[in-house]
Amino acid sequence: MSVAHRILYVEDNPANYRLVERMLRDQGYEVLHARDGFEGVRRAMEERERLDLILLDINLPGMDGYETATKLKALPGFDRIPVVAVTVNSMAHDRKRSLAAGCDGYIPKPISPENFPDQIRSYIRGRRDRIQPADERVYLREHARRLVDRLESSLTELQVTHERMRHGDKLATIGEMAAGFAHELNNPLASISASVELLLARTPEDSPLRRHLEIIYRNAARLQRLASGLTSFARPSDGDRVILSVKEAVEEAVLVTQHEFRKSHISLVVEIQPGLPPLEASPDHLQHALVNLLRNAAQAVRAKLARDPDAEAQVLVKVALEGDRIVVSVTDTGIGIPPEFRDRLFTPFFTTKPKGQGTGLGLYIVKQIVDDLGGRVEVRTLLGQGTTFRLHFPPAREGACA
């Protein structure tokens, strides 16, 4: 009794596979299936001793048919197994390209039910299509270029993956150190809070110092909360969200940073549209994002002044409703951001600041906070002229009150 010939068909389209399988089974063939080039190579290696033919679609996901044919023909023992391209790529150069890549034959789609069985039998019996040497040289060079391009693309993907893993390791290290930092920070913060509380008890309500003491007290409490969950600096959580006034959040962030602006002789201008809807957010996280942006803006302007002491020194904070979004923008007249750095602004641990002056987490944290609130960050910058960061926030749900 004769043993049925075994054929492996590498095809990602289930309908195409079922059509060919029915035709081949009706002719007495045993048909195996692989859905992409990687699975095709694996199955071919497993069945090598029992395979009589490999049918190969060219337009495969991942590793395409050209690469799969080249890979198969480079494996020991596959010189005896014909590899035949079955593809909709039906131009003359597609046939030559397939043969140059390592295929032994070429059957264009749509498949002819009348001719297909005879074509299959002829390849199993030893038929091998040939390509002229001159054409082979042309298409081999093209194929080599394509393989090099794919290799470069794969190397780039590996580098990106490596960077992400490296950043993940750094963020994990921060998490491990957080508990120790929190313990060291909480003790002095508790003393500060207690001292300010005593000072508040002795400061008259109408004293101009009282508001500054209240700010110190609130920020000491905020730092205590942040210290308790220090890992949020690597990936902020939703926190305890409340309905809050964007106006008050911005004004408090300005108060926290205004000394830095005065000391550097930088004008800080704030424009807030009246009647803004409230925002649902964690006050600590929102203030953290705003303070980061304000301090970055101040540093950018200082860098500009170091080069040109007569340059305009201003940071403008604007808050307005644009369409259905609350937009907080921070615009500086600083040095701007070089084009080569713009795609990496929100990458953790990336910084353009001098060594020791930045962790590279500031803008990463800002983006994480805004993303967590369902918003987005937009950057506009001109080298030598300044930068604007625009934070787009969805308002609080209808009916909420600040």
Coordinates of C-alpha atoms in Angstrom, one line a residue:
M1 CA 0.0 0.0 0.0
S2 CA 1.5 3.4 -1.0
V3 CA 2.0 6.1 1.6
A4 CA 0.3 9.4 0.9
H5 CA 2.6 12.3 0.1
R6 CA 2.9 14.8 2.9
I7 CA 2.6 18.5 2.1
L8 CA 3.2 21.5 4.4
Y9 CA 1.2 24.6 3.4
V10 CA 2.3 27.9 5.1
E11 CA -0.7 30.2 4.7
D12 CA -2.1 32.8 7.1
N13 CA -5.5 33.1 5.4
P14 CA -7.8 30.3 6.7
A15 CA -10.1 30.4 3.7
N16 CA -7.2 30.0 1.3
Y17 CA -5.8 27.1 3.3
R18 CA -9.1 25.2 3.4
L19 CA -9.5 25.6 -0.4
V20 CA -6.1 24.1 -1.1
E21 CA -6.4 21.5 1.6
R22 CA -9.7 20.2 0.0
M23 CA -8.2 20.0 -3.4
L24 CA -5.1 18.2 -2.2
R25 CA -6.9 15.8 0.1
D26 CA -9.2 14.8 -2.8
Q27 CA -6.0 13.9 -4.7
G28 CA -4.8 11.7 -1.8
Y29 CA -2.3 14.0 -0.2
E30 CA -1.8 14.6 3.5
V31 CA -1.8 18.3 4.3
L32 CA -0.1 20.0 7.3
H33 CA -0.7 23.7 8.1
A34 CA 1.4 26.6 9.5
R35 CA 0.0 30.1 9.9
D36 CA 3.2 32.1 9.5
G37 CA 6.9 31.8 8.5
F38 CA 8.2 31.1 12.0
E39 CA 5.7 28.3 12.5
G40 CA 6.4 27.1 9.0
V41 CA 10.1 26.7 9.7
R42 CA 9.4 25.0 13.0
R43 CA 6.9 22.5 11.5
A44 CA 9.2 21.8 8.5
M45 CA 12.1 20.9 10.8
E46 CA 9.8 18.6 12.9
E47 CA 8.5 16.8 9.8
R48 CA 11.7 17.0 7.7
E49 CA 12.0 13.3 7.1
R50 CA 8.4 12.9 6.0
L51 CA 7.8 16.0 3.9
D52 CA 7.5 15.8 0.1
L53 CA 6.6 19.4 -0.6
I54 CA 6.3 22.9 1.0
L55 CA 3.8 25.3 -0.3
L56 CA 4.5 28.9 0.8
D57 CA 2.4 32.1 0.7
I58 CA 4.6 35.1 0.1
N59 CA 2.6 37.7 1.9
L60 CA 3.0 36.3 5.4
P61 CA 3.0 38.3 8.7
G62 CA 6.3 38.7 10.5
M63 CA 8.8 36.7 8.4
D64 CA 7.5 36.9 4.9
G65 CA 7.6 34.1 2.3
Y66 CA 10.9 35.3 0.7
E67 CA 12.7 35.1 4.1
T68 CA 11.0 31.8 5.0
A69 CA 12.2 30.2 1.7
T70 CA 15.8 31.5 2.3
K71 CA 15.7 30.2 5.9
L72 CA 14.4 26.7 4.8
K73 CA 16.9 26.3 2.0
A74 CA 19.7 27.1 4.5
L75 CA 18.7 24.2 6.8
P76 CA 20.4 20.8 6.4
G77 CA 18.4 18.3 4.4
F78 CA 16.0 20.8 2.8
D79 CA 17.8 20.8 -0.6
R80 CA 15.7 17.7 -1.5
I81 CA 12.3 19.2 -0.5
P82 CA 10.8 21.5 -3.1
V83 CA 9.5 24.8 -1.8
V84 CA 6.9 26.3 -4.1
A85 CA 5.5 29.9 -3.8
V86 CA 1.7 30.1 -4.0
T87 CA 0.9 33.8 -4.1
V88 CA -1.2 36.6 -5.5
N89 CA 2.1 38.3 -6.4
S90 CA 1.6 37.5 -10.1
M91 CA 3.9 39.9 -12.0
A92 CA 7.0 38.5 -13.8
H93 CA 9.4 40.0 -11.4
D94 CA 7.5 38.4 -8.4
R95 CA 8.2 35.0 -9.9
K96 CA 11.9 35.8 -10.4
R97 CA 12.1 37.3 -6.9
S98 CA 10.6 34.1 -5.4
L99 CA 13.1 31.9 -7.2
A100 CA 16.0 34.1 -6.3
A101 CA 15.0 33.9 -2.6
G102 CA 15.2 30.1 -2.7
C103 CA 11.8 28.8 -4.0
D104 CA 11.9 25.9 -6.5
G105 CA 8.6 26.8 -8.1
Y106 CA 5.9 29.4 -8.4
I107 CA 2.1 29.0 -8.7
P108 CA 0.1 32.3 -8.9
K109 CA -3.3 32.8 -7.3
P110 CA -6.1 32.4 -8.0
I111 CA -5.3 28.7 -8.2
S112 CA -6.7 26.8 -11.2
P113 CA -8.5 23.6 -10.0
E114 CA -7.8 22.0 -13.3
N115 CA -4.1 22.6 -13.4
F116 CA -3.2 22.6 -9.7
P117 CA -3.0 18.8 -9.1
D118 CA -0.7 18.4 -12.1
Q119 CA 1.5 21.3 -10.9
I120 CA 1.8 19.7 -7.5
R121 CA 2.7 16.2 -8.9
S122 CA 5.3 17.7 -11.2
Y123 CA 7.2 19.4 -8.3
I124 CA 7.0 16.3 -6.2
R125 CA 8.5 14.3 -9.1
G126 CA 11.4 16.6 -9.5
R127 CA 10.5 19.7 -11.5
R128 CA 12.5 22.7 -10.5
D129 CA 11.9 26.1 -12.1
R130 CA 15.0 28.0 -13.1
I131 CA 16.0 31.7 -13.2
Q132 CA 18.5 33.2 -15.6
P133 CA 21.9 34.0 -13.9
A134 CA 21.7 37.7 -14.8
D135 CA 18.2 38.0 -13.3
E136 CA 19.3 35.9 -10.2
R137 CA 22.1 38.4 -9.5
V138 CA 19.7 41.4 -9.7
Y139 CA 17.1 39.8 -7.4
L140 CA 19.6 38.3 -5.0
R141 CA 21.0 41.8 -4.4
E142 CA 17.5 43.1 -3.9
H143 CA 16.7 40.3 -1.5
A144 CA 19.9 40.9 0.4
R145 CA 19.0 44.6 0.8
R146 CA 15.6 43.6 2.1
L147 CA 17.1 41.2 4.7
V148 CA 19.6 43.9 5.8
D149 CA 16.7 46.4 6.2
R150 CA 14.8 43.9 8.3
L151 CA 17.8 43.1 10.4
E152 CA 18.3 46.8 11.1
S153 CA 14.6 47.2 12.0
S154 CA 14.9 44.2 14.3
L155 CA 18.0 45.6 16.0
T156 CA 16.2 48.9 16.5
E157 CA 13.3 47.1 18.1
L158 CA 15.7 45.2 20.4
Q159 CA 17.4 48.5 21.4
V160 CA 14.0 50.0 22.3
T161 CA 13.0 46.9 24.2
H162 CA 16.4 47.0 26.0
E163 CA 15.9 50.6 26.9
R164 CA 12.4 49.9 28.3
M165 CA 13.8 47.0 30.4
R166 CA 16.6 49.2 31.6
H167 CA 14.2 51.9 32.6
G168 CA 12.0 49.3 34.3
D169 CA 15.0 48.1 36.3
K170 CA 15.7 51.7 37.4
L171 CA 12.1 52.3 38.4
A172 CA 12.1 49.1 40.4
T173 CA 15.3 50.2 42.2
I174 CA 13.5 53.5 43.1
G175 CA 10.7 51.5 44.5
E176 CA 13.0 49.5 46.7
M177 CA 14.7 52.6 48.0
A178 CA 11.4 54.4 48.6
A179 CA 10.7 52.8 52.0
G180 CA 14.0 54.0 53.4
F181 CA 13.6 57.5 52.0
A182 CA 10.1 57.7 53.4
H183 CA 11.3 56.8 56.8
E184 CA 14.1 59.4 56.7
L185 CA 11.8 62.1 55.4
N186 CA 8.8 61.6 57.7
N187 CA 10.7 62.4 60.9
P188 CA 11.8 66.0 59.9
L189 CA 8.5 66.6 58.1
A190 CA 6.6 65.7 61.3
S191 CA 8.7 68.2 63.2
I192 CA 8.1 70.9 60.6
S193 CA 4.4 70.3 60.7
A194 CA 4.3 70.4 64.5
S195 CA 6.4 73.6 64.6
V196 CA 4.2 75.3 62.0
E197 CA 1.1 74.3 63.9
L198 CA 2.4 76.0 67.0
L199 CA 3.3 79.1 65.0
L200 CA -0.2 79.2 63.5
A201 CA -1.8 79.0 66.9
R202 CA 0.2 82.1 67.9
T203 CA -0.3 84.1 64.7
P204 CA -3.3 86.4 64.4
E205 CA -5.8 85.8 61.7
D206 CA -5.1 89.1 60.0
S207 CA -1.3 88.7 60.0
P208 CA 0.3 88.7 56.5
L209 CA 2.5 85.8 57.7
R210 CA -0.4 83.5 58.3
R211 CA -1.0 82.6 54.7
H212 CA 2.7 81.6 54.2
L213 CA 2.6 79.5 57.3
E214 CA -0.6 77.8 56.0
I215 CA 1.2 77.0 52.7
I216 CA 4.1 75.6 54.6
Y217 CA 1.8 73.4 56.7
R218 CA -0.2 72.1 53.7
N219 CA 3.0 71.3 51.8
A220 CA 4.6 69.6 54.7
A221 CA 1.5 67.4 54.9
R222 CA 1.6 66.9 51.2
L223 CA 5.3 65.8 51.4
Q224 CA 4.4 63.4 54.2
R225 CA 1.7 61.8 52.0
L226 CA 4.1 61.6 49.0
A227 CA 6.8 60.1 51.3
S228 CA 4.4 57.4 52.3
G229 CA 3.8 56.5 48.7
L230 CA 7.1 57.5 47.2
T231 CA 6.8 55.0 44.4
S232 CA 4.2 57.2 42.8
F233 CA 7.1 59.3 41.6
A234 CA 7.8 56.4 39.2
R235 CA 4.2 55.7 38.3
P236 CA 1.6 57.8 39.9
S237 CA -1.6 56.1 40.9
D238 CA -5.0 57.6 40.8
G239 CA -4.6 58.7 44.4
D240 CA -7.5 60.1 46.4
R241 CA -9.4 62.1 43.7
V242 CA -11.6 64.9 44.7
I243 CA -13.5 67.7 42.9
L244 CA -11.2 70.7 42.9
S245 CA -10.9 74.1 41.4
V246 CA -8.2 74.4 38.7
K247 CA -7.8 78.0 39.6
E248 CA -6.9 77.2 43.2
A249 CA -4.5 74.4 42.2
V250 CA -2.7 76.7 39.8
E251 CA -2.5 79.6 42.3
E252 CA -1.1 77.3 45.0
A253 CA 1.6 75.9 42.6
V254 CA 2.5 79.5 41.7
L255 CA 2.8 80.4 45.4
V256 CA 5.0 77.4 46.0
T257 CA 7.4 78.4 43.2
Q258 CA 7.2 82.2 43.2
H259 CA 10.3 82.7 45.4
E260 CA 12.3 80.8 42.7
F261 CA 11.1 83.2 40.0
R262 CA 11.7 86.3 42.1
K263 CA 15.2 85.2 43.0
S264 CA 16.0 84.7 39.3
H265 CA 14.4 88.0 38.3
I266 CA 11.9 86.2 36.0
S267 CA 8.5 87.7 35.5
L268 CA 5.7 85.2 36.3
V269 CA 2.3 86.1 34.7
V270 CA -0.9 84.2 35.5
E271 CA -4.0 84.4 33.4
I272 CA -7.0 82.3 34.5
Q273 CA -10.3 82.4 32.7
P274 CA -13.2 82.9 35.1
G275 CA -16.0 80.4 35.5
L276 CA -14.0 77.3 34.7
P277 CA -15.6 73.9 35.4
P278 CA -14.0 71.9 38.2
L279 CA -11.6 69.0 37.8
E280 CA -11.6 65.6 39.3
A281 CA -8.1 64.8 40.4
S282 CA -5.7 64.1 43.2
P283 CA -4.6 67.6 44.5
D284 CA -1.1 66.3 45.4
H285 CA -0.6 64.8 41.9
L286 CA -1.9 67.8 40.1
Q287 CA 0.2 70.3 42.1
H288 CA 3.2 68.0 41.6
A289 CA 2.7 68.2 37.8
L290 CA 2.3 72.0 37.8
V291 CA 5.3 72.6 40.1
N292 CA 7.4 70.4 37.8
L293 CA 6.5 72.4 34.7
L294 CA 7.0 75.8 36.5
R295 CA 10.4 74.9 37.7
N296 CA 11.4 73.5 34.3
A297 CA 10.3 76.8 32.8
A298 CA 12.3 78.8 35.3
Q299 CA 15.4 76.7 34.5
A300 CA 15.0 77.2 30.8
V301 CA 14.8 81.0 31.2
R302 CA 17.8 81.0 33.5
A303 CA 19.8 79.1 30.9
K304 CA 18.8 81.8 28.3
L305 CA 19.8 84.6 30.7
A306 CA 23.2 83.0 31.2
R307 CA 23.8 83.3 27.5
D308 CA 22.1 86.7 27.0
P309 CA 21.5 88.7 30.2
D310 CA 19.3 91.2 28.3
A311 CA 16.9 88.5 27.0
E312 CA 13.2 88.5 27.9
A313 CA 12.7 86.6 31.1
Q314 CA 9.1 85.6 31.5
V315 CA 6.9 82.6 32.2
L316 CA 3.2 82.8 31.3
V317 CA 0.7 80.5 32.9
K318 CA -2.7 80.4 31.2
V319 CA -5.8 78.4 32.1
A320 CA -8.8 78.4 29.8
L321 CA -11.6 76.2 28.6
E322 CA -11.0 75.1 25.0
G323 CA -13.9 73.2 23.6
D324 CA -14.7 70.5 26.1
R325 CA -11.2 70.5 27.7
I326 CA -9.6 72.5 30.5
V327 CA -6.2 73.6 29.1
V328 CA -3.4 74.7 31.4
S329 CA -0.4 76.1 29.5
V330 CA 3.0 77.1 30.8
T331 CA 5.0 79.2 28.3
D332 CA 8.6 80.3 28.9
T333 CA 11.0 82.5 26.9
G334 CA 13.8 80.1 27.5
I335 CA 16.3 78.3 25.3
G336 CA 13.8 75.9 23.6
I337 CA 14.2 72.2 23.0
P338 CA 16.6 70.9 20.3
P339 CA 14.8 68.8 17.7
E340 CA 16.9 65.7 18.5
F341 CA 15.6 65.6 22.1
R342 CA 11.8 66.2 21.4
D343 CA 10.9 62.5 20.9
R344 CA 12.5 61.6 24.3
L345 CA 11.1 64.3 26.5
F346 CA 8.8 62.0 28.4
T347 CA 11.2 59.1 28.6
P348 CA 12.1 58.2 32.2
F349 CA 15.7 59.2 33.2
F350 CA 16.2 61.3 30.1
T351 CA 17.4 64.9 30.9
T352 CA 19.1 67.7 29.1
K353 CA 20.2 69.3 32.4
P354 CA 23.8 69.3 33.6
K355 CA 24.9 66.3 35.6
G356 CA 23.5 66.5 39.2
Q357 CA 20.8 69.0 38.3
G358 CA 18.1 66.6 37.1
T359 CA 16.8 63.1 37.6
G360 CA 15.1 62.8 34.2
L361 CA 11.8 61.9 35.9
G362 CA 10.1 65.3 36.0
L363 CA 8.4 65.3 32.6
Y364 CA 7.8 61.6 32.7
I365 CA 5.9 62.0 35.9
V366 CA 3.9 65.0 34.5
K367 CA 2.8 62.8 31.5
Q368 CA 1.9 59.9 33.8
I369 CA -0.3 62.2 36.0
V370 CA -2.0 63.8 33.0
D371 CA -2.6 60.4 31.3
D372 CA -4.0 59.0 34.6
L373 CA -6.6 61.9 34.5
G374 CA -7.6 61.0 31.0
G375 CA -5.8 64.1 29.5
R376 CA -2.9 64.6 27.2
V377 CA 0.3 66.7 27.0
E378 CA 1.1 68.9 24.1
V379 CA 4.5 70.5 23.5
R380 CA 5.3 73.5 21.3
T381 CA 8.9 74.7 21.1
L382 CA 11.2 76.9 19.1
L383 CA 14.9 76.6 19.6
G384 CA 16.3 79.8 21.1
Q385 CA 12.8 81.3 21.6
G386 CA 11.0 79.2 24.2
T387 CA 8.7 76.4 25.0
T388 CA 5.0 75.9 25.8
F389 CA 3.6 72.8 27.6
R390 CA -0.2 72.5 27.3
L391 CA -2.0 70.1 29.6
H392 CA -5.5 69.1 28.3
F393 CA -7.8 67.9 31.1
P394 CA -11.4 66.6 30.9
P395 CA -13.7 68.5 33.3
A396 CA -15.3 66.7 36.3
R397 CA -18.4 64.8 35.6
E398 CA -21.6 66.8 35.2
G399 CA -23.2 67.9 38.4
A400 CA -19.9 67.9 40.4
C401 CA -19.1 71.1 42.4
A402 CA -15.7 72.4 43.4

